[in-house]
Short mmCIF file of C-alpha atoms in Angstrom, two decimals:
data_model
loop_
_atom_site.label_atom_id
_atom_site.label_comp_id
_atom_site.label_asym_id
_atom_site.label_seq_id
_atom_site.Cartn_x
_atom_site.Cartn_y
_atom_site.Cartn_z
CA GLY I 171 76.48 10.41 -39.44
CA GLY I 172 78.91 13.09 -39.57
CA GLU I 173 78.90 16.68 -40.89
CA PRO I 174 77.43 16.80 -44.17
CA LEU I 175 78.58 20.23 -45.31
CA LEU I 176 82.41 18.90 -44.62
CA VAL I 177 81.71 17.15 -48.23
CA PRO I 178 79.44 19.44 -50.20
CA GLU I 179 80.55 17.71 -53.46
CA LEU I 180 78.82 14.50 -52.30
CA THR I 181 76.11 16.16 -50.22
CA PHE I 182 74.53 18.24 -52.82
CA VAL I 183 75.09 15.56 -55.88
CA LEU I 184 73.37 13.09 -53.62
CA ALA I 185 70.39 15.60 -52.69
CA ARG I 186 69.75 16.42 -56.39
CA ARG I 187 69.83 12.52 -57.26
CA ILE I 188 67.34 11.86 -54.53
CA ASN I 189 65.12 14.62 -55.45
CA ALA I 190 65.03 13.29 -59.26
CA LEU I 191 63.38 10.21 -58.01
CA GLY I 192 60.06 12.23 -57.45
CA ASP I 193 58.17 13.37 -54.57
CA LEU I 194 59.45 11.35 -51.70
CA GLY I 195 57.74 13.68 -49.17
CA TYR I 196 60.79 15.46 -47.52
CA LEU I 197 64.82 15.72 -47.85
CA ARG I 198 65.95 17.24 -44.75
CA LEU I 199 69.89 18.48 -43.99
CA ASN I 200 71.20 17.92 -40.26
CA THR I 201 74.25 19.98 -39.81
CA ASN I 202 76.10 21.90 -37.03
CA GLY I 203 75.87 24.88 -39.36
CA PHE I 204 79.57 26.16 -39.33
CA ASN I 205 79.51 25.97 -43.16
CA LEU I 206 75.79 27.19 -43.73
CA GLU I 207 76.49 30.77 -44.82
CA ARG I 208 79.13 29.51 -47.45
CA TYR I 209 76.69 26.64 -48.80
CA ALA I 210 73.33 28.25 -48.32
CA GLU I 211 72.68 28.84 -52.11
CA SER I 212 73.71 24.99 -52.96
CA ILE I 213 71.30 23.89 -49.99
CA ALA I 214 68.50 25.92 -51.41
CA GLU I 215 69.09 24.97 -54.89
CA SER I 216 69.52 21.01 -53.86
CA GLY I 217 65.81 20.86 -52.89
CA PHE I 218 66.24 20.50 -48.92
CA THR I 219 62.71 20.66 -47.59
CA LYS I 220 64.26 21.64 -44.16
CA VAL I 221 67.57 22.29 -42.41
CA LYS I 222 67.92 21.13 -38.94
CA LEU I 223 70.73 22.98 -36.90
CA SER I 224 72.42 21.54 -33.97
CA VAL I 225 73.11 24.52 -31.81
CA ASP I 226 73.57 24.14 -28.14
CA ARG I 227 74.61 27.70 -26.68
CA LEU I 228 74.00 31.25 -27.70
CA ASP I 229 77.68 32.53 -27.52
CA GLU I 230 80.75 30.96 -28.08
CA ALA I 231 82.36 28.23 -25.50
CA PRO I 232 84.99 25.86 -25.87
CA ASN I 233 83.95 22.67 -27.83
CA SER I 234 80.37 23.87 -28.51
CA LYS I 235 78.42 25.07 -31.37
CA SER I 236 76.87 28.33 -30.72
CA LEU I 237 74.01 30.55 -32.27
CA ALA I 238 76.62 33.41 -32.68
CA SER I 239 78.68 31.04 -35.10
CA VAL I 240 75.78 30.36 -37.39
CA SER I 241 73.48 33.24 -37.57
CA GLY I 242 74.93 34.54 -40.54
CA GLY I 243 73.99 31.31 -42.47
CA ILE I 244 70.60 31.31 -40.84
CA ASP I 245 69.96 34.75 -42.49
CA LYS I 246 71.16 33.71 -45.76
CA LEU I 247 69.08 30.43 -45.86
CA GLN I 248 65.89 32.32 -44.79
CA ARG I 249 66.38 34.78 -47.88
CA TYR I 250 66.23 31.43 -49.78
CA LYS I 251 63.02 30.57 -47.88
CA VAL I 252 64.55 27.10 -46.61
CA PRO I 253 62.58 26.08 -43.51
CA LEU I 254 64.96 25.81 -40.52
CA ARG I 255 64.68 24.08 -37.03
CA ILE I 256 67.13 24.69 -34.47
CA ASN I 257 67.91 21.49 -32.15
CA MET I 258 69.34 22.09 -28.81
CA VAL I 259 70.73 19.44 -26.61
CA VAL I 260 70.18 20.85 -23.04
CA SER I 261 72.66 20.30 -19.88
CA LYS I 262 73.33 21.92 -16.83
CA ASP I 263 75.97 23.82 -18.97
CA ASN I 264 73.35 25.61 -21.21
CA LEU I 265 70.15 25.41 -19.59
CA SER I 266 70.13 29.32 -18.91
CA ASP I 267 70.59 29.85 -22.58
CA VAL I 268 67.12 27.99 -23.52
CA PRO I 269 64.74 30.95 -22.90
CA ALA I 270 66.82 33.39 -25.01
CA MET I 271 67.30 30.54 -27.91
CA MET I 272 63.43 30.22 -27.96
CA ASP I 273 63.12 34.01 -28.35
CA PHE I 274 65.76 34.09 -30.99
CA CYS I 275 63.86 31.41 -32.85
CA GLU I 276 60.31 33.04 -32.28
CA LYS I 277 61.96 36.32 -33.65
CA LYS I 278 63.27 34.62 -36.83
CA GLU I 279 60.18 32.31 -36.98
CA ILE I 280 62.20 28.96 -36.78
CA GLU I 281 61.22 25.88 -35.09
CA PHE I 282 62.86 24.96 -31.72
CA LYS I 283 63.40 21.36 -30.62
CA LEU I 284 64.99 20.48 -27.18
CA PHE I 285 66.85 17.34 -26.64
CA ASP I 286 67.94 16.03 -23.47
CA MET I 287 71.46 14.72 -22.89
CA THR I 288 71.55 10.91 -23.70
CA PHE I 289 74.07 8.31 -22.51
CA TYR I 290 76.11 6.46 -25.46
CA LYS I 291 77.86 3.54 -24.14
CA ASP I 292 80.64 3.59 -26.84
CA ALA I 293 80.75 7.61 -27.00
CA LEU I 294 84.30 8.93 -27.37
CA SER I 295 84.71 11.00 -24.19
CA SER I 296 87.60 11.31 -21.60
CA ASP I 297 84.98 11.37 -18.80
CA PRO I 298 82.89 8.15 -18.78
CA ASP I 299 80.66 10.12 -16.08
CA PHE I 300 80.04 13.17 -18.30
CA TRP I 301 76.44 12.50 -18.85
CA LYS I 302 75.88 11.72 -15.04
CA LYS I 303 77.39 15.18 -14.29
CA HIS I 304 75.52 17.44 -16.98
CA PHE I 305 72.20 15.86 -17.33
CA VAL I 306 69.18 17.86 -16.47
CA SER I 307 65.50 17.00 -16.92
CA LEU I 308 63.63 18.67 -19.61
CA LEU I 309 60.24 18.80 -18.09
CA PRO I 310 60.37 22.10 -16.04
CA THR I 311 62.09 23.85 -19.24
CA ALA I 312 59.36 22.53 -21.69
CA GLN I 313 56.78 23.49 -19.32
CA GLU I 314 58.13 27.06 -18.79
CA LEU I 315 58.39 27.41 -22.53
CA GLU I 316 54.71 26.02 -23.05
CA GLU I 317 53.38 28.72 -20.66
CA LYS I 318 55.21 31.46 -22.56
CA TYR I 319 54.58 30.06 -26.06
CA GLY I 320 51.97 27.75 -25.96
CA GLU I 321 51.51 24.15 -26.61
CA PRO I 322 54.39 22.58 -28.74
CA LYS I 323 53.57 20.69 -32.00
CA ILE I 324 54.14 16.88 -31.40
CA VAL I 325 56.64 15.42 -34.05
CA TYR I 326 56.68 11.69 -34.87
CA ALA I 327 59.32 10.31 -37.16
CA VAL I 328 58.01 9.45 -40.65
CA GLY I 329 55.48 6.49 -40.51
CA GLY I 330 54.74 7.27 -36.82
CA TYR I 331 57.84 5.41 -35.70
CA GLY I 332 60.12 6.64 -32.58
CA ASN I 333 59.39 8.65 -29.69
CA PRO I 334 57.21 11.82 -29.92
CA MET I 335 59.24 14.95 -29.60
CA PRO I 336 57.62 18.46 -28.98
CA VAL I 337 58.76 21.07 -31.30
CA PHE I 338 58.00 24.47 -30.11
CA ARG I 339 56.99 26.97 -33.09
CA ALA I 340 56.67 30.66 -33.50
CA GLU I 341 52.86 31.31 -33.49
CA SER I 342 53.17 32.51 -37.15
CA LEU I 343 54.44 28.85 -38.01
CA ALA I 344 51.84 27.06 -35.94
CA PRO I 345 49.59 24.86 -38.42
#
């Protein structure tokens, strides 16, 4: 949990040690991306096989992570040839950003994964009904993306565990 790029002295040392164990299949970095540009070289050198960015909006908004705030880091990581995926939690507040976010991902050849808003019993929030007020079904959005971009790749957790998740990919990334 937490943001690994807030503790780079730990994150990169740990990544290098894990990679020194041999080929474990993959090593991914999950980040909000705010420090992506600053640490792009260290990310590339540490052997991460993919960087997954949590980005929920195209433009700046209070208390949200936006594509505008991480685009410089995305460009820098792509120069280092580190594969990227944008993970977007979709709600009523950012549903209209989904098509443009997918267009951005297609242009940049980045995977794109949608998440629905999830209720967490112990989540810190000043509004216990936040989930109820902002939830939106992903089905119509996913169908719209599939019509425009083709069938998504279904991704399972390592070992085939967890819920299968569709990941939309630019055609040039398709297997």
